[in-house]
mmCIF file of C-alpha atoms and ligand atoms in Angstrom:
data_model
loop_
_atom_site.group_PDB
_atom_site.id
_atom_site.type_symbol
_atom_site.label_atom_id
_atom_site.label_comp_id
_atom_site.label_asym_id
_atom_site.label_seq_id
_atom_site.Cartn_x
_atom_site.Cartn_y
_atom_site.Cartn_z
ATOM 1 C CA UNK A 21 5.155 -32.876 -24.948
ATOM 2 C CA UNK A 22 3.595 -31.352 -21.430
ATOM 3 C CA UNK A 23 6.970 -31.708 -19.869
ATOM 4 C CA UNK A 24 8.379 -29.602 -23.229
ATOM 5 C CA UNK A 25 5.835 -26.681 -22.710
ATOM 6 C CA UNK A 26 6.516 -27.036 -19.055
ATOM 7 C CA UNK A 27 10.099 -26.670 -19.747
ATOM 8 C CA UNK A 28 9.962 -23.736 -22.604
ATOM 9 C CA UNK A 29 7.151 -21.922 -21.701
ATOM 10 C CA UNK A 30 7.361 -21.322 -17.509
ATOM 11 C CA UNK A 31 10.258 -19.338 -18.362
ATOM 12 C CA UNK A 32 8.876 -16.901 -21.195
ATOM 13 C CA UNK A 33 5.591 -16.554 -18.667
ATOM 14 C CA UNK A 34 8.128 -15.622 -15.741
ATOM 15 C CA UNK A 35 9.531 -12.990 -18.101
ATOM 16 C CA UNK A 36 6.481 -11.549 -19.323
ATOM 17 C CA UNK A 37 5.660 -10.974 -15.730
ATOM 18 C CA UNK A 38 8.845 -9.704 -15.033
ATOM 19 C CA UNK A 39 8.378 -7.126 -17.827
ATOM 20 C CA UNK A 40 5.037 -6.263 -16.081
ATOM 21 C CA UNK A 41 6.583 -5.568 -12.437
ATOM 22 C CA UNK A 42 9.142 -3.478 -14.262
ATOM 23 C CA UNK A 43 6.343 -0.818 -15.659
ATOM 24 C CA UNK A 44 4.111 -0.479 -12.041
ATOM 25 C CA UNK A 45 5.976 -1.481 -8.863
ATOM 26 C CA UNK A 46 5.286 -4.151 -6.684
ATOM 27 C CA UNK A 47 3.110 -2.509 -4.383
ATOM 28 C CA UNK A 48 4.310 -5.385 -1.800
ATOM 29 C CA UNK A 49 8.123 -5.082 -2.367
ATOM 30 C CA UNK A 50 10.188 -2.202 -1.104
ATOM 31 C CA UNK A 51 10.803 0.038 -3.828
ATOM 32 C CA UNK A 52 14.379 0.605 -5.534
ATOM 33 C CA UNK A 53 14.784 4.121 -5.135
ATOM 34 C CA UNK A 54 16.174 5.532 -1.653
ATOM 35 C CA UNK A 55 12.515 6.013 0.291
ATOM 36 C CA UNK A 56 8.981 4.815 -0.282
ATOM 37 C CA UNK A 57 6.385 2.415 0.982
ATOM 38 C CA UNK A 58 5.423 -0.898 0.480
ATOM 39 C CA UNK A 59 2.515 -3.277 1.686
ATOM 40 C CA UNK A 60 3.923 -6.360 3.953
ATOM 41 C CA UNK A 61 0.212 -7.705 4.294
ATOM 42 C CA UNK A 62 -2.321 -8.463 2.710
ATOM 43 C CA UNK A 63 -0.586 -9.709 -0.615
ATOM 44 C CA UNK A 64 -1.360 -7.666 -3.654
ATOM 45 C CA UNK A 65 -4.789 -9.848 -5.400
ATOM 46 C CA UNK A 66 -5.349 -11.347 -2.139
ATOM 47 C CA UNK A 67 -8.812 -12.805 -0.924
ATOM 48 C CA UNK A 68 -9.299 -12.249 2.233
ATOM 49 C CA UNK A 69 -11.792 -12.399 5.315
ATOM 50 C CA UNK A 70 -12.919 -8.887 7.158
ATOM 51 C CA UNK A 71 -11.576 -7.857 9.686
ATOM 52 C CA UNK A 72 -7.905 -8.222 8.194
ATOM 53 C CA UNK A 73 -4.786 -7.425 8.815
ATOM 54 C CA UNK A 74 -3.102 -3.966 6.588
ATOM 55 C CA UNK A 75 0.970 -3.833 7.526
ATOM 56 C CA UNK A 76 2.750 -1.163 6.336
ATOM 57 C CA UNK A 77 6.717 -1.107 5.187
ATOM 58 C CA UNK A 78 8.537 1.940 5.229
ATOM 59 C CA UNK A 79 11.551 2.918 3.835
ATOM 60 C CA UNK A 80 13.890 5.835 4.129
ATOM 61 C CA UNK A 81 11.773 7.797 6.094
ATOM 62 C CA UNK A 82 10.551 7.423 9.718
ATOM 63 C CA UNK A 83 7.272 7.026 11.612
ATOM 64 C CA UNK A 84 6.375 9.324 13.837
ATOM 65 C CA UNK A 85 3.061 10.121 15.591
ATOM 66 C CA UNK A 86 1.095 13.304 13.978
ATOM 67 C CA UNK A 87 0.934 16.437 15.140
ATOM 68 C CA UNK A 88 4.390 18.359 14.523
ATOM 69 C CA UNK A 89 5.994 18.664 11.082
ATOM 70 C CA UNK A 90 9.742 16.837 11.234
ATOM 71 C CA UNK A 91 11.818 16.418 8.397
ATOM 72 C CA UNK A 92 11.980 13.021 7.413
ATOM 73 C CA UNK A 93 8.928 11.674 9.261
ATOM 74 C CA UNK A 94 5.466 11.312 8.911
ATOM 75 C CA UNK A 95 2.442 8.645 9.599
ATOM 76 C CA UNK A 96 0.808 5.568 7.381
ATOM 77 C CA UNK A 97 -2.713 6.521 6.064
ATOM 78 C CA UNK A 98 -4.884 4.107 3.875
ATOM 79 C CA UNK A 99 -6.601 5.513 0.794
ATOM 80 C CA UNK A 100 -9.801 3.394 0.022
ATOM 81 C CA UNK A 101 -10.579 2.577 -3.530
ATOM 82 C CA UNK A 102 -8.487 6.620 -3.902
ATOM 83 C CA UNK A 103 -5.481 7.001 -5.973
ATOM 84 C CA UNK A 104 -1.994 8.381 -4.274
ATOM 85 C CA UNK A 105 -2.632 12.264 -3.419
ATOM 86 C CA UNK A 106 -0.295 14.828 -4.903
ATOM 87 C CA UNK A 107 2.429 16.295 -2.668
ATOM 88 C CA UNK A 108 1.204 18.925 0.168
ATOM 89 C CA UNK A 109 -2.233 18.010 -0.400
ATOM 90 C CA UNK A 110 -4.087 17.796 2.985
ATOM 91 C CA UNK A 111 -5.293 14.405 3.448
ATOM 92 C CA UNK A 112 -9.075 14.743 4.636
ATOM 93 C CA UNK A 113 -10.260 12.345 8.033
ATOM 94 C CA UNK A 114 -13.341 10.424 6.308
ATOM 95 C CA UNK A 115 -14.336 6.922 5.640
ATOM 96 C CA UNK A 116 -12.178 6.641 2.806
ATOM 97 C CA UNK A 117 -9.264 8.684 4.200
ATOM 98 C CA UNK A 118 -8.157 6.667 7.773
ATOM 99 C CA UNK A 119 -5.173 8.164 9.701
ATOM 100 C CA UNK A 120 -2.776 5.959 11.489
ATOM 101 C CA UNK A 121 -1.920 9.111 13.927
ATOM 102 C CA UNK A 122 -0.569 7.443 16.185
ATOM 103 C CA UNK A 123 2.059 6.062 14.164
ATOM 104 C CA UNK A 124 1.041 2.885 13.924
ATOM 105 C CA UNK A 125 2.827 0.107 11.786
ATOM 106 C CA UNK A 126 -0.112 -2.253 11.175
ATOM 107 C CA UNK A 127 -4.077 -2.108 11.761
ATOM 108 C CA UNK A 128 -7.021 -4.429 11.575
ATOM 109 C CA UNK A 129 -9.416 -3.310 8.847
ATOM 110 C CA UNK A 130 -13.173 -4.040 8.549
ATOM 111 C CA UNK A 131 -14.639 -3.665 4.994
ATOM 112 C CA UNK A 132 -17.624 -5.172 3.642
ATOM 113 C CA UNK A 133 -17.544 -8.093 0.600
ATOM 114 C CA UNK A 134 -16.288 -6.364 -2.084
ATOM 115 C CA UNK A 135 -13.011 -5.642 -4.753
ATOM 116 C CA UNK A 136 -11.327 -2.810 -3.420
ATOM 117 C CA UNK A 137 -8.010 -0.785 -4.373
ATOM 118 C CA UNK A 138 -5.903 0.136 -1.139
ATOM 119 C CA UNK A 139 -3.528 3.056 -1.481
ATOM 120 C CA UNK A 140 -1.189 3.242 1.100
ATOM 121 C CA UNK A 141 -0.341 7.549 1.634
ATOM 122 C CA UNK A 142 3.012 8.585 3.726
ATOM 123 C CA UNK A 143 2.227 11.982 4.802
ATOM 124 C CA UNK A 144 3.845 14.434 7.333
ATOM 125 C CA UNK A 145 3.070 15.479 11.034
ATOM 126 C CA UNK A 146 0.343 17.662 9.856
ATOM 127 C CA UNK A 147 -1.342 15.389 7.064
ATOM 128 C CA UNK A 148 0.424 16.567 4.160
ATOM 129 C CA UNK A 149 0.483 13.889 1.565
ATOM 130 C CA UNK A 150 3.947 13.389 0.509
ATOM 131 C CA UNK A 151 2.638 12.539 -2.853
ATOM 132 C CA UNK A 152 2.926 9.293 -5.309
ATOM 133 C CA UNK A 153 6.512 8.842 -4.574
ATOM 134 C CA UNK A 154 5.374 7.790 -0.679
ATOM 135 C CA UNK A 155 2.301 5.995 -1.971
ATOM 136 C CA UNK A 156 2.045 2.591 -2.793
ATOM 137 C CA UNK A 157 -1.517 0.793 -4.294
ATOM 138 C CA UNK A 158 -2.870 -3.137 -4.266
ATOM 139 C CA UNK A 159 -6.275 -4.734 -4.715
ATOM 140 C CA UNK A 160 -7.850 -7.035 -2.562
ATOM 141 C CA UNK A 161 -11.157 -8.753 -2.374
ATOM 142 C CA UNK A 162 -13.359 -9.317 0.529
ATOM 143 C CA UNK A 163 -15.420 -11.854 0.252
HETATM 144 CU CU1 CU B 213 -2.831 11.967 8.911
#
């Protein structure tokens, strides 16, 4: 009997997640389309311990540090507990808004215990959010 639910039911659970991914994207898996951005770290529901490691995947587009607007380019920023920002929008330079100006590709990140949602905005040389399309979004808990 347990190997018979093992057996017939691991499979319909796999789908029904499947089904899931298919309606919001995995926020840790390059996306299908030609460009858009993807968390390599930390896992999407992780746990983990603060300071922590945020790496950011790219695709289709290019980093590049701020400061001059190139077509195609543009720098990492991390949204906290802030949905994707519409396209053009400046991004604003608070606590909840953090610039990777530089053009960095990864970053340690100190945040105290807590649940928090992590958007991850691609936005051009001059902080231009190029909207939901360059935006990708997990949660992760401190503890
Ligand atoms: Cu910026």
């Amino acid at each position: 009997m347990r190997h018979l639910l093992r057996s017939t039911l691991l499979p319909l659970l796999c789908a029904g997640l499947l089904g899931a991914c298919a309606s919001a994207p995995n926020p840790n898996m390059a996306p299908a389309g030609s460009k858009g951005v993807y968390f390599v770290a930390p896992a999407n529901g992780a746990t983990v311990t603060s300071p922590f490691m945020v790496k950011f995947g790219l695709k289709g587009m290019e980093v590049r540090p701020a400061g001059e607007q190139v077509a195609g380019t543009g720098h990492h920023h991390l949204l906290i507990n802030r949905e994707s920002m519409a396209p053009g929008q400046i991004i604003p330079v608070d606590d909840v808004h953090i610039h990777y100006g530089k053009g960095q590709t990864e970053a340690e990140l100190k945040l105290a215990p807590g649940t928090y949602r992590l958007t991850m905005q691609f936005a051009d040389g001059f902080h231009l959010s190029y909207g939901k399309e360059m935006s990708a979004t997990l949660t992760v808990t401190v503890k």
